[in-house]
Tab-separated table of C-alpha atoms in Angstrom:
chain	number	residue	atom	x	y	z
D	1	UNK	CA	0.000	0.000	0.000
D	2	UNK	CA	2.192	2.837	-1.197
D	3	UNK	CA	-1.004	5.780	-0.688
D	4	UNK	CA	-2.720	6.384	-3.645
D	5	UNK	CA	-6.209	5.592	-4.123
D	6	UNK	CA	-6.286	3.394	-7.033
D	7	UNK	CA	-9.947	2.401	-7.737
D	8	UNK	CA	-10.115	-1.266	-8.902
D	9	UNK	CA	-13.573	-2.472	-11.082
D	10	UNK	CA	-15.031	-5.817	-9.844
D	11	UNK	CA	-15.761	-8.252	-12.687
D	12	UNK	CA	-18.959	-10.290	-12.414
D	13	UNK	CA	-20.004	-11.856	-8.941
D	14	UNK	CA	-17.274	-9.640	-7.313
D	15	UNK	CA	-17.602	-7.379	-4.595
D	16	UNK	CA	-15.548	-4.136	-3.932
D	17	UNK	CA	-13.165	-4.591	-1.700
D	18	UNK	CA	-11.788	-1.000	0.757
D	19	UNK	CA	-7.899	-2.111	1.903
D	20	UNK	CA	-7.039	1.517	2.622
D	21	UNK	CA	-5.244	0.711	5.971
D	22	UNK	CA	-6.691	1.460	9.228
D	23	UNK	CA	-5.313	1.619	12.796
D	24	UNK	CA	-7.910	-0.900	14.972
D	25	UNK	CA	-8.724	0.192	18.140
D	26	UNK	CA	-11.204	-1.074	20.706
D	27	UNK	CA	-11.610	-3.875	23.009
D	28	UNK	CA	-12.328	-6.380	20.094
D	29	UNK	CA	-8.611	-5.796	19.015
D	30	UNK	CA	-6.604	-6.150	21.969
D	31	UNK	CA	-4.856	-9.004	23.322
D	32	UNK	CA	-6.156	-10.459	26.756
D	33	UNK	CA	-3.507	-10.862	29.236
D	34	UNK	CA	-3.987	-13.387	32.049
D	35	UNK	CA	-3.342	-12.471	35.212
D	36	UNK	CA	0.029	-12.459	36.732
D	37	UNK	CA	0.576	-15.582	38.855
D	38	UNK	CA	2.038	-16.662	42.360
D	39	UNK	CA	6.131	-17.416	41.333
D	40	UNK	CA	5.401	-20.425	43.668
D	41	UNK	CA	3.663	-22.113	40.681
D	42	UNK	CA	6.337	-22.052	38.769
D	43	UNK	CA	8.092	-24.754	40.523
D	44	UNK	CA	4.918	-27.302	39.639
D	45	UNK	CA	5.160	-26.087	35.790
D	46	UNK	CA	6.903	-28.659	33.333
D	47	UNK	CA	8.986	-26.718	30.800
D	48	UNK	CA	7.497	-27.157	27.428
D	49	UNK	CA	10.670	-27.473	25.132
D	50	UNK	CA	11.591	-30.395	27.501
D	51	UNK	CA	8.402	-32.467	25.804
D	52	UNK	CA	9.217	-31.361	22.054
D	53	UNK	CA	13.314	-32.145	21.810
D	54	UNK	CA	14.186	-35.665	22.454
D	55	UNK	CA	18.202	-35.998	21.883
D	56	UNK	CA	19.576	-38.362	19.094
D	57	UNK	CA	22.399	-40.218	20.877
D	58	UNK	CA	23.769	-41.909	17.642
D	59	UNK	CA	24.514	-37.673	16.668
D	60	UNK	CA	27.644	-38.433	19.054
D	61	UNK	CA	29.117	-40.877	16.144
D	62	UNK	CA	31.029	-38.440	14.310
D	63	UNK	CA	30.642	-39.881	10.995
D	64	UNK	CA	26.575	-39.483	11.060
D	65	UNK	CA	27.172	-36.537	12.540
D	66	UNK	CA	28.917	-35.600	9.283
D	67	UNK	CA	26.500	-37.126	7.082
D	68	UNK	CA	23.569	-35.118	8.442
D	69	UNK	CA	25.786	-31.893	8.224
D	70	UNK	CA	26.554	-32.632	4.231
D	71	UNK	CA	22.655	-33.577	3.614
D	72	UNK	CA	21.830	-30.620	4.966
D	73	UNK	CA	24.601	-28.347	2.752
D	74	UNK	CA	23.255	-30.230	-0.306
D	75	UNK	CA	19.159	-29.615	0.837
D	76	UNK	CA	20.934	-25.497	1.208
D	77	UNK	CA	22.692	-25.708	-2.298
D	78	UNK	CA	21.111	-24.905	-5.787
D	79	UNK	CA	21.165	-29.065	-6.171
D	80	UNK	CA	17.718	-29.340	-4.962
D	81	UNK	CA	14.630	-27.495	-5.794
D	82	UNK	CA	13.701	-24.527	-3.713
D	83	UNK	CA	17.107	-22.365	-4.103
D	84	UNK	CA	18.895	-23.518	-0.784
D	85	UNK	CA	15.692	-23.285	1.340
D	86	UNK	CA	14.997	-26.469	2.272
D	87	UNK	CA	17.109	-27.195	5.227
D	88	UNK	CA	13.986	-27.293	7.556
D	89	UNK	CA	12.371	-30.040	5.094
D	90	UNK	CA	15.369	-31.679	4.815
D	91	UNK	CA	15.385	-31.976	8.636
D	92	UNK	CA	11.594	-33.512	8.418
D	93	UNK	CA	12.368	-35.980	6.084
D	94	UNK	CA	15.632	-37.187	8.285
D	95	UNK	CA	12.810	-37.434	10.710
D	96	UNK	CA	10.083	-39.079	8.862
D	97	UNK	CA	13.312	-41.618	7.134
D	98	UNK	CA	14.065	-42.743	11.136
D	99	UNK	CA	17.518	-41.199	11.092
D	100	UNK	CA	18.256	-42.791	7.790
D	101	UNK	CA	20.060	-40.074	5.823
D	102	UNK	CA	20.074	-42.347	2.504
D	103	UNK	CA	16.195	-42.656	2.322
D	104	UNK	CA	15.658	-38.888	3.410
D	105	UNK	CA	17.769	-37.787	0.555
């Protein structure tokens, strides 16, 4: 949105559409914070990144550590579609493939 008003025909079955931008204000477009709790709780809370990251204790071996390291330079290279963007797929397939570099590649 660069400030002009550029008006913009609908074809058939279309309706016209207003995106000159707005500032929203009003309780509909705020966030609800909770309320602050006792630090005491904190000691019953389970940290959440502790239930998402389960270490791979075969990354120790150097030599698959090395393998994982080159799949993921070749999934960040012009080799593979997606111009060097794919390191988070290639991560998900190394995942889906059981640690098994060959059938994620």
């Amino acid at each position: 949105i660069d400030g002009s008003n550029v008006t913009v025909t609908p074809g058939p079955g279309e309706q016209t559409v207003d995106v000159e931008p707005r500032i929203n204000i009003g309780l509909r477009f705020q966030a609800e914070i909770p309320e602050l709790q006792d630090i005491s709780a904190l000691a019953q809370d389970t940290h959440k990144a502790t239930l998402v990251w389960k270490p791979w204790p075969e990354l120790e071996n150097h030599d698959l550590q090395q393998r994982v390291e080159n799949l993921l330079h070749l999934c960040c290279s012009s080799a593979l579609p997606g111009g060097g963007t794919n390191s988070e797929f290639a991560l998900h397939s190394l995942f889906e493939a059981k640690g098994d570099v060959m059938v994620a590649l």
